[in-house]
CSV table of C-alpha atoms in Angstrom, one decimal:
chain,number,residue,atom,x,y,z
U,363,UNK,CA,-108.6,45.2,176.9
U,364,UNK,CA,-105.8,43.9,174.6
U,365,UNK,CA,-107.1,41.6,171.5
U,366,UNK,CA,-104.5,38.8,172.5
U,367,UNK,CA,-103.2,37.2,175.8
U,368,UNK,CA,-99.6,36.2,175.9
U,369,UNK,CA,-98.7,32.6,175.6
U,370,UNK,CA,-97.9,32.4,179.3
U,371,UNK,CA,-101.3,33.5,180.1
U,372,UNK,CA,-103.2,30.9,178.1
U,373,UNK,CA,-103.4,27.1,179.0
U,374,UNK,CA,-102.6,24.8,175.9
U,375,UNK,CA,-105.2,24.8,172.9
U,376,UNK,CA,-105.8,20.9,173.6
U,377,UNK,CA,-106.7,21.7,177.3
U,378,UNK,CA,-109.3,24.3,176.2
U,379,UNK,CA,-111.6,21.5,174.0
U,380,UNK,CA,-114.0,20.8,176.4
U,381,UNK,CA,-117.4,19.2,175.9
U,382,UNK,CA,-119.3,22.4,174.5
U,383,UNK,CA,-116.4,22.9,171.9
U,384,UNK,CA,-115.9,19.4,170.9
U,385,UNK,CA,-119.6,18.6,170.5
U,386,UNK,CA,-120.1,21.8,168.2
U,387,UNK,CA,-117.1,20.9,166.5
U,388,UNK,CA,-118.7,17.8,165.6
U,389,UNK,CA,-122.1,19.0,165.1
U,390,UNK,CA,-120.6,21.0,162.6
U,391,UNK,CA,-118.5,18.7,160.8
U,392,UNK,CA,-122.1,16.8,160.6
U,393,UNK,CA,-124.0,19.1,159.1
U,394,UNK,CA,-121.5,19.6,156.1
U,395,UNK,CA,-121.6,15.6,155.5
U,396,UNK,CA,-125.4,16.5,154.9
U,397,UNK,CA,-125.2,19.8,153.3
U,398,UNK,CA,-122.7,18.9,150.9
U,399,UNK,CA,-124.7,16.4,149.4
U,400,UNK,CA,-127.7,18.3,149.3
U,401,UNK,CA,-126.1,21.1,146.9
U,402,UNK,CA,-123.9,18.7,144.8
U,403,UNK,CA,-126.9,16.3,143.7
U,404,UNK,CA,-129.9,18.4,144.1
U,405,UNK,CA,-129.7,20.1,140.6
U,406,UNK,CA,-128.7,16.7,139.2
U,407,UNK,CA,-131.8,15.0,140.8
U,408,UNK,CA,-134.4,18.0,139.1
U,409,UNK,CA,-132.9,17.4,135.9
U,410,UNK,CA,-133.3,13.6,136.3
U,411,UNK,CA,-137.0,13.9,136.7
U,412,UNK,CA,-137.1,15.8,133.7
U,413,UNK,CA,-137.3,19.5,134.7
U,414,UNK,CA,-135.7,22.3,133.0
U,415,UNK,CA,-132.8,24.3,134.0
U,416,UNK,CA,-135.3,27.2,134.6
U,417,UNK,CA,-137.3,24.9,137.3
U,418,UNK,CA,-134.1,24.2,138.9
U,419,UNK,CA,-133.0,28.0,139.0
U,420,UNK,CA,-136.1,29.2,140.4
U,421,UNK,CA,-136.1,26.5,143.1
U,422,UNK,CA,-132.4,27.4,143.9
U,423,UNK,CA,-133.6,31.2,144.0
U,424,UNK,CA,-136.2,30.6,146.6
U,425,UNK,CA,-133.4,28.7,148.9
U,426,UNK,CA,-131.7,31.7,148.5
U,427,UNK,CA,-134.0,34.1,149.1
U,428,UNK,CA,-134.9,31.7,152.3
U,429,UNK,CA,-131.4,32.0,153.7
U,430,UNK,CA,-131.7,35.6,153.5
U,431,UNK,CA,-134.7,36.1,155.6
U,432,UNK,CA,-133.5,33.4,158.2
U,433,UNK,CA,-130.2,35.4,158.6
U,434,UNK,CA,-132.6,38.0,160.3
U,435,UNK,CA,-134.7,35.1,162.2
U,436,UNK,CA,-131.7,33.0,163.0
U,437,UNK,CA,-130.0,36.0,164.9
U,438,UNK,CA,-133.1,37.2,166.7
U,439,UNK,CA,-133.9,33.6,167.5
U,440,UNK,CA,-130.2,33.0,168.9
U,441,UNK,CA,-130.4,35.7,171.2
U,442,UNK,CA,-134.0,34.9,172.4
U,443,UNK,CA,-135.0,30.8,172.1
U,444,UNK,CA,-131.0,30.7,173.0
U,445,UNK,CA,-128.1,29.1,170.8
U,446,UNK,CA,-128.9,25.4,171.6
U,447,UNK,CA,-132.5,25.7,170.1
U,448,UNK,CA,-131.7,28.0,167.2
U,449,UNK,CA,-129.2,24.6,165.9
U,450,UNK,CA,-131.9,22.4,166.5
U,451,UNK,CA,-134.4,24.2,164.3
U,452,UNK,CA,-131.2,24.6,162.1
U,453,UNK,CA,-130.9,20.6,162.0
U,454,UNK,CA,-134.6,20.2,161.8
U,455,UNK,CA,-134.4,22.0,158.5
U,456,UNK,CA,-131.4,19.9,157.2
U,457,UNK,CA,-134.0,17.0,157.8
U,458,UNK,CA,-136.9,18.5,155.9
U,459,UNK,CA,-134.5,19.1,153.2
U,460,UNK,CA,-133.3,15.6,152.9
U,461,UNK,CA,-137.1,14.5,151.9
U,462,UNK,CA,-136.5,16.1,148.3
U,463,UNK,CA,-135.0,13.1,146.9
U,464,UNK,CA,-138.4,11.1,147.8
U,465,UNK,CA,-140.3,13.6,146.2
U,466,UNK,CA,-141.3,13.9,142.5
U,467,UNK,CA,-143.5,16.6,142.5
U,468,UNK,CA,-142.0,20.4,142.0
U,469,UNK,CA,-144.1,22.0,144.0
U,470,UNK,CA,-143.5,19.7,146.9
U,471,UNK,CA,-139.6,20.2,146.2
U,472,UNK,CA,-139.8,23.8,145.9
U,473,UNK,CA,-141.4,23.5,149.7
U,474,UNK,CA,-139.2,21.5,151.2
U,475,UNK,CA,-135.7,23.0,149.7
U,476,UNK,CA,-136.9,26.4,150.7
U,477,UNK,CA,-137.6,25.2,154.4
U,478,UNK,CA,-133.5,23.9,153.8
U,479,UNK,CA,-132.5,27.2,152.9
U,480,UNK,CA,-134.3,28.8,156.0
U,481,UNK,CA,-132.6,25.7,158.0
U,482,UNK,CA,-129.4,26.5,156.6
U,483,UNK,CA,-129.5,30.1,157.5
U,484,UNK,CA,-130.6,29.5,161.2
U,485,UNK,CA,-127.9,27.0,161.7
U,486,UNK,CA,-125.3,29.4,160.5
U,487,UNK,CA,-126.5,32.0,163.1
U,488,UNK,CA,-127.0,29.3,166.1
U,489,UNK,CA,-123.4,28.1,165.4
U,490,UNK,CA,-121.4,31.1,165.0
U,491,UNK,CA,-123.1,32.5,168.4
U,492,UNK,CA,-122.7,29.2,170.2
U,493,UNK,CA,-118.9,29.1,169.0
U,494,UNK,CA,-118.5,32.8,170.4
U,495,UNK,CA,-120.1,32.0,173.5
U,496,UNK,CA,-117.7,28.8,174.4
U,497,UNK,CA,-114.6,29.5,172.7
U,498,UNK,CA,-111.9,29.9,175.0
U,499,UNK,CA,-110.2,32.8,175.9
U,500,UNK,CA,-107.4,34.0,173.2
U,501,UNK,CA,-108.3,30.8,170.9
U,502,UNK,CA,-111.4,32.0,169.2
U,503,UNK,CA,-109.6,32.6,165.5
U,504,UNK,CA,-108.3,29.1,165.8
U,505,UNK,CA,-111.6,27.3,166.9
U,506,UNK,CA,-113.2,29.8,164.1
U,507,UNK,CA,-111.0,27.8,161.6
U,508,UNK,CA,-112.0,24.9,163.1
U,509,UNK,CA,-115.4,25.3,162.8
U,510,UNK,CA,-115.9,26.6,159.5
U,511,UNK,CA,-113.4,23.3,158.5
U,512,UNK,CA,-116.5,21.6,159.7
U,513,UNK,CA,-118.4,22.4,156.2
U,514,UNK,CA,-115.6,21.5,153.8
U,515,UNK,CA,-114.0,18.3,155.5
U,516,UNK,CA,-117.5,17.2,156.0
U,517,UNK,CA,-118.2,17.9,152.6
U,518,UNK,CA,-115.1,15.8,151.3
U,519,UNK,CA,-115.7,12.7,153.5
U,520,UNK,CA,-119.0,12.8,152.2
U,521,UNK,CA,-119.1,13.2,148.6
U,522,UNK,CA,-117.4,9.8,147.6
U,523,UNK,CA,-119.8,8.0,150.1
U,524,UNK,CA,-122.9,9.8,148.3
U,525,UNK,CA,-121.7,9.3,145.1
U,526,UNK,CA,-121.2,5.4,145.6
U,527,UNK,CA,-124.8,5.3,146.8
U,528,UNK,CA,-126.3,6.7,144.1
U,529,UNK,CA,-124.6,4.8,141.6
U,530,UNK,CA,-125.3,1.2,143.2
U,531,UNK,CA,-129.0,2.0,144.9
U,532,UNK,CA,-130.3,5.5,143.2
U,533,UNK,CA,-131.9,8.2,145.1
U,534,UNK,CA,-134.2,6.2,147.7
U,535,UNK,CA,-131.6,4.9,149.7
U,536,UNK,CA,-129.5,8.1,149.6
U,537,UNK,CA,-132.5,10.0,150.6
U,538,UNK,CA,-133.1,7.8,153.7
U,539,UNK,CA,-129.3,7.3,154.4
U,540,UNK,CA,-129.6,11.4,154.6
U,541,UNK,CA,-132.7,11.5,156.7
U,542,UNK,CA,-131.2,9.0,158.9
U,543,UNK,CA,-128.1,11.1,159.5
U,544,UNK,CA,-129.9,14.1,160.3
U,545,UNK,CA,-131.9,12.7,162.7
U,546,UNK,CA,-128.5,11.8,164.5
U,547,UNK,CA,-127.6,15.1,164.2
U,548,UNK,CA,-130.6,16.3,165.8
U,549,UNK,CA,-130.3,13.7,168.9
U,550,UNK,CA,-126.7,14.8,169.0
U,551,UNK,CA,-127.8,18.6,169.5
U,552,UNK,CA,-130.3,17.7,171.9
U,553,UNK,CA,-128.9,15.0,174.5
U,554,UNK,CA,-125.2,15.8,173.9
U,555,UNK,CA,-124.8,19.6,173.2
U,556,UNK,CA,-124.7,21.7,176.5
U,557,UNK,CA,-126.7,24.8,176.8
U,558,UNK,CA,-124.6,27.8,176.0
U,559,UNK,CA,-123.6,29.5,179.2
U,560,UNK,CA,-125.0,33.2,177.8
U,561,UNK,CA,-128.4,31.3,177.1
U,562,UNK,CA,-129.1,32.2,181.3
U,563,UNK,CA,-129.6,35.7,180.2
U,564,UNK,CA,-132.3,34.9,177.3
U,565,UNK,CA,-135.1,37.1,176.8
U,566,UNK,CA,-137.7,37.8,175.0
U,567,UNK,CA,-137.2,40.2,172.0
U,568,UNK,CA,-139.6,43.0,171.1
U,569,UNK,CA,-141.2,42.1,167.9
U,570,UNK,CA,-142.3,45.7,167.2
U,571,UNK,CA,-138.4,46.7,167.1
U,572,UNK,CA,-138.0,44.6,163.6
U,573,UNK,CA,-137.2,41.1,165.6
U,574,UNK,CA,-134.9,43.1,168.3
U,575,UNK,CA,-132.7,44.9,165.2
U,576,UNK,CA,-133.9,48.4,165.9
U,577,UNK,CA,-130.8,49.8,167.7
U,578,UNK,CA,-128.2,46.9,166.2
U,579,UNK,CA,-129.1,47.9,162.9
U,580,UNK,CA,-128.4,51.9,163.5
U,581,UNK,CA,-124.9,51.2,165.7
U,582,UNK,CA,-122.1,52.4,163.6
U,583,UNK,CA,-120.0,49.1,164.4
U,584,UNK,CA,-122.7,47.0,163.1
U,585,UNK,CA,-123.0,49.2,159.6
U,586,UNK,CA,-119.0,49.1,159.2
U,587,UNK,CA,-119.0,45.5,159.8
U,588,UNK,CA,-121.5,45.0,158.0
U,589,UNK,CA,-119.6,47.1,154.9
U,590,UNK,CA,-116.6,45.2,156.1
U,591,UNK,CA,-118.6,41.8,155.6
U,592,UNK,CA,-120.3,43.1,152.1
U,593,UNK,CA,-117.2,44.5,150.3
U,594,UNK,CA,-115.1,41.1,150.2
U,595,UNK,CA,-118.0,38.8,149.9
U,596,UNK,CA,-118.8,40.9,146.3
U,597,UNK,CA,-115.4,40.2,145.1
U,598,UNK,CA,-115.6,36.5,146.4
U,599,UNK,CA,-119.3,35.8,144.3
U,600,UNK,CA,-117.9,37.5,141.1
U,601,UNK,CA,-114.8,35.0,141.6
U,602,UNK,CA,-116.5,32.0,142.3
U,603,UNK,CA,-119.2,32.7,139.5
U,604,UNK,CA,-116.2,34.0,136.8
U,605,UNK,CA,-112.8,32.4,137.5
U,606,UNK,CA,-113.8,29.2,136.0
U,607,UNK,CA,-114.8,31.1,132.7
U,608,UNK,CA,-111.6,33.4,132.8
U,609,UNK,CA,-109.5,29.7,132.5
U,610,UNK,CA,-111.7,28.1,129.9
U,611,UNK,CA,-111.7,31.2,128.1
U,612,UNK,CA,-107.6,31.2,128.5
U,613,UNK,CA,-107.6,27.4,127.4
U,614,UNK,CA,-107.7,25.6,130.2
U,615,UNK,CA,-108.3,21.8,130.3
U,616,UNK,CA,-111.2,20.5,132.1
U,617,UNK,CA,-108.6,18.9,134.0
U,618,UNK,CA,-106.8,22.0,134.9
U,619,UNK,CA,-110.0,23.7,136.1
U,620,UNK,CA,-110.8,20.6,138.3
U,621,UNK,CA,-107.1,20.9,139.7
U,622,UNK,CA,-107.6,25.0,140.2
U,623,UNK,CA,-111.0,24.0,142.3
U,624,UNK,CA,-108.9,21.3,144.4
U,625,UNK,CA,-106.0,23.8,145.0
U,626,UNK,CA,-107.9,26.7,146.1
U,627,UNK,CA,-110.0,24.4,148.2
U,628,UNK,CA,-106.6,23.4,149.8
U,629,UNK,CA,-104.8,26.6,150.2
U,630,UNK,CA,-108.2,28.2,151.5
U,631,UNK,CA,-108.3,25.4,154.1
U,632,UNK,CA,-104.6,25.9,155.1
U,633,UNK,CA,-105.2,29.6,155.3
U,634,UNK,CA,-107.7,29.3,157.7
U,635,UNK,CA,-105.8,27.7,160.5
U,636,UNK,CA,-102.6,29.8,159.6
U,637,UNK,CA,-105.0,33.2,159.9
U,638,UNK,CA,-107.2,32.0,162.7
U,639,UNK,CA,-104.0,31.2,164.9
U,640,UNK,CA,-102.1,34.5,163.6
U,641,UNK,CA,-105.2,36.3,165.0
U,642,UNK,CA,-104.9,34.9,168.4
U,643,UNK,CA,-101.4,35.4,168.8
U,644,UNK,CA,-101.1,38.9,167.2
U,645,UNK,CA,-104.8,40.8,167.2
U,646,UNK,CA,-107.7,39.9,164.7
U,647,UNK,CA,-106.8,43.5,163.4
U,648,UNK,CA,-103.3,42.6,162.0
U,649,UNK,CA,-104.7,39.3,160.3
U,650,UNK,CA,-107.7,41.0,158.7
U,651,UNK,CA,-105.8,43.9,156.9
U,652,UNK,CA,-103.4,41.4,155.6
U,653,UNK,CA,-106.2,39.0,154.2
U,654,UNK,CA,-107.9,42.2,152.9
U,655,UNK,CA,-104.9,43.3,151.2
U,656,UNK,CA,-104.3,39.4,150.0
U,657,UNK,CA,-108.1,39.8,148.3
U,658,UNK,CA,-107.3,43.2,146.7
U,659,UNK,CA,-104.2,41.7,145.2
U,660,UNK,CA,-105.9,38.7,143.9
U,661,UNK,CA,-108.7,40.1,142.4
U,662,UNK,CA,-106.5,42.9,141.1
U,663,UNK,CA,-104.5,40.5,139.5
U,664,UNK,CA,-107.5,38.7,137.8
U,665,UNK,CA,-108.2,42.3,136.4
U,666,UNK,CA,-104.9,42.9,134.8
U,667,UNK,CA,-104.1,39.4,133.6
U,668,UNK,CA,-107.9,37.9,132.5
U,669,UNK,CA,-106.3,35.9,129.9
U,670,UNK,CA,-103.2,34.7,131.4
U,671,UNK,CA,-104.1,30.6,132.4
U,672,UNK,CA,-101.3,30.2,134.8
U,673,UNK,CA,-102.0,34.1,136.6
U,674,UNK,CA,-105.6,33.7,136.5
U,675,UNK,CA,-104.8,30.2,138.3
U,676,UNK,CA,-102.6,31.9,140.8
U,677,UNK,CA,-104.8,35.1,141.4
U,678,UNK,CA,-107.7,33.2,141.7
U,679,UNK,CA,-106.3,30.9,144.0
U,680,UNK,CA,-105.0,33.8,146.3
U,681,UNK,CA,-108.4,35.5,146.3
U,682,UNK,CA,-110.3,32.7,147.4
U,683,UNK,CA,-108.2,32.0,150.2
U,684,UNK,CA,-108.1,35.3,151.6
U,685,UNK,CA,-112.0,35.8,151.1
U,686,UNK,CA,-112.6,32.2,153.4
U,687,UNK,CA,-109.9,33.6,155.7
U,688,UNK,CA,-111.9,36.8,156.1
U,689,UNK,CA,-114.9,34.4,157.0
U,690,UNK,CA,-112.8,32.8,159.7
U,691,UNK,CA,-111.6,36.4,161.3
U,692,UNK,CA,-115.8,37.6,161.4
U,693,UNK,CA,-116.0,36.3,165.1
U,694,UNK,CA,-112.8,37.9,166.2
U,695,UNK,CA,-114.1,41.5,164.9
U,696,UNK,CA,-117.7,40.6,166.2
U,697,UNK,CA,-116.2,40.0,169.6
U,698,UNK,CA,-114.6,43.6,169.7
U,699,UNK,CA,-117.6,45.4,170.5
U,700,UNK,CA,-120.6,43.3,171.5
U,701,UNK,CA,-122.1,41.9,174.2
U,702,UNK,CA,-123.2,38.1,174.5
U,703,UNK,CA,-126.6,38.7,174.7
U,704,UNK,CA,-126.8,40.5,171.4
U,705,UNK,CA,-124.3,38.8,169.2
U,706,UNK,CA,-126.7,36.7,167.7
U,707,UNK,CA,-128.6,39.8,166.3
U,708,UNK,CA,-125.5,41.0,165.4
U,709,UNK,CA,-124.4,38.3,163.5
U,710,UNK,CA,-127.5,37.8,161.6
U,711,UNK,CA,-127.6,41.4,160.4
U,712,UNK,CA,-124.1,41.3,159.0
U,713,UNK,CA,-125.2,37.6,157.5
U,714,UNK,CA,-128.1,39.3,155.8
U,715,UNK,CA,-125.4,41.6,153.9
U,716,UNK,CA,-123.2,38.4,152.9
U,717,UNK,CA,-126.4,37.3,151.1
U,718,UNK,CA,-127.1,40.4,149.6
U,719,UNK,CA,-123.5,40.5,148.6
U,720,UNK,CA,-123.7,36.8,147.0
U,721,UNK,CA,-126.7,37.6,145.0
U,722,UNK,CA,-125.6,41.1,143.6
U,723,UNK,CA,-121.7,40.1,142.8
U,724,UNK,CA,-123.1,37.1,140.6
U,725,UNK,CA,-126.1,39.2,138.9
U,726,UNK,CA,-123.5,42.3,138.5
U,727,UNK,CA,-120.5,39.7,137.6
U,728,UNK,CA,-122.2,38.3,135.0
U,729,UNK,CA,-123.2,41.8,133.6
U,730,UNK,CA,-119.8,43.4,133.6
U,731,UNK,CA,-118.1,39.7,132.4
U,732,UNK,CA,-120.3,40.8,129.2
U,733,UNK,CA,-118.6,44.1,128.8
U,734,UNK,CA,-114.8,43.1,129.5
U,735,UNK,CA,-113.4,40.1,131.5
U,736,UNK,CA,-111.4,41.7,133.4
U,737,UNK,CA,-114.1,44.8,134.7
U,738,UNK,CA,-116.1,43.1,137.0
U,739,UNK,CA,-112.6,42.4,139.1
U,740,UNK,CA,-111.5,45.7,138.3
U,741,UNK,CA,-114.2,47.6,140.0
U,742,UNK,CA,-114.7,44.8,143.3
U,743,UNK,CA,-110.9,45.4,143.6
U,744,UNK,CA,-110.8,48.6,143.9
U,745,UNK,CA,-114.0,49.2,145.8
U,746,UNK,CA,-112.2,46.8,148.5
U,747,UNK,CA,-109.6,49.4,148.8
U,748,UNK,CA,-112.3,50.8,151.0
U,749,UNK,CA,-112.1,47.9,152.9
U,750,UNK,CA,-108.6,48.5,154.2
U,751,UNK,CA,-109.8,52.1,155.4
U,752,UNK,CA,-113.1,51.0,156.9
U,753,UNK,CA,-111.3,48.1,159.0
U,754,UNK,CA,-109.2,50.8,161.1
U,755,UNK,CA,-112.5,53.2,161.4
U,756,UNK,CA,-114.4,50.1,162.4
U,757,UNK,CA,-111.6,49.7,165.5
U,758,UNK,CA,-111.4,53.2,166.2
U,759,UNK,CA,-115.2,53.8,166.6
U,760,UNK,CA,-115.6,50.4,168.9
U,761,UNK,CA,-112.7,51.6,171.2
U,762,UNK,CA,-114.7,55.1,171.6
U,763,UNK,CA,-118.4,53.2,172.2
U,764,UNK,CA,-119.4,53.3,175.9
U,765,UNK,CA,-120.6,49.8,176.1
U,766,UNK,CA,-117.6,47.6,177.5
U,767,UNK,CA,-115.3,45.8,174.7
U,768,UNK,CA,-115.4,42.2,175.0
U,769,UNK,CA,-112.6,39.3,175.0
U,770,UNK,CA,-113.8,36.0,173.5
U,771,UNK,CA,-115.1,33.4,176.0
U,772,UNK,CA,-116.6,36.6,178.3
U,773,UNK,CA,-119.9,35.7,179.4
């Protein structure tokens, strides 16, 4: 199997934008328009109710743990119930989470927000699995980039509207608008999104085998993919938490820090498109190796010059863009050595390690930062040198496995 097809063998991209692909991208955009206001205004809402930062942190932690659990459950559901039904459960989770802004009880808020965390995890797994089923041959990288854009572009569109609603009408109208929009996503999912072509193969899984993960978790390719997801996410979690602190310590104004957030977002979003297209044209292995190299360069730049304002700005932007691009490339890596009927669980197991890396990276980063501002980045940058080695090991192992290698779009 080859990773790519020549341009002569592929139709133009616009001809591949069929109903399943367009509807999935629309649902992802709509989900981003719900999720961004959730994340932005949830802590403010809890604070406005008079609860302490400890309460906010505890509820946020419960949400994160629920997302970790949903990684396994969502992958299993995607392969057993089907991609469409799994996406529907995720959209219902967004609907339940929107009810938070109508509640004043910390107990109910915690329950609703935790269900929202489950919904996000399930939605992610259903969406990624559906994406791999319907993306046209040779365009998985580009469609994956557009899929990831849904959350970010949706947030950019919804945040100003959400802020205006809150300023003029308060949280009640804000909540009902979110609820109504969440119901709309449920309707689009149920009545517009076609079933995945893989769903005809859906079967009941053996729950005694850890929700169907017994053989998958022990497979060498899946272990390597999990490591390739865990290691860069560890660095990403540290960057997300610590780069603003480095900028502040280096004397950056609040305006400069805000510009860093904006610039890193724009560069990362553009990088996803470029890298996704490069993976389709020249292969995911080369594109992934380039992004791991960029990530390592950015992280080690932060380690070497943690007190130089503009070097921190540039290194952080490079590292964030590389990390986002690696997320875009994940479906192309998974497609190399999996069959469609197991991809939900493979993605679920990998996403579990993404959650673990986010938790470990944030906690370890904070501790190491107190010992030395460059120390977390020296450690995470050095560890990620291993990723480059593991990438080539992964491809060698995948090529040697007995199971047939799959092209994106093969169903």
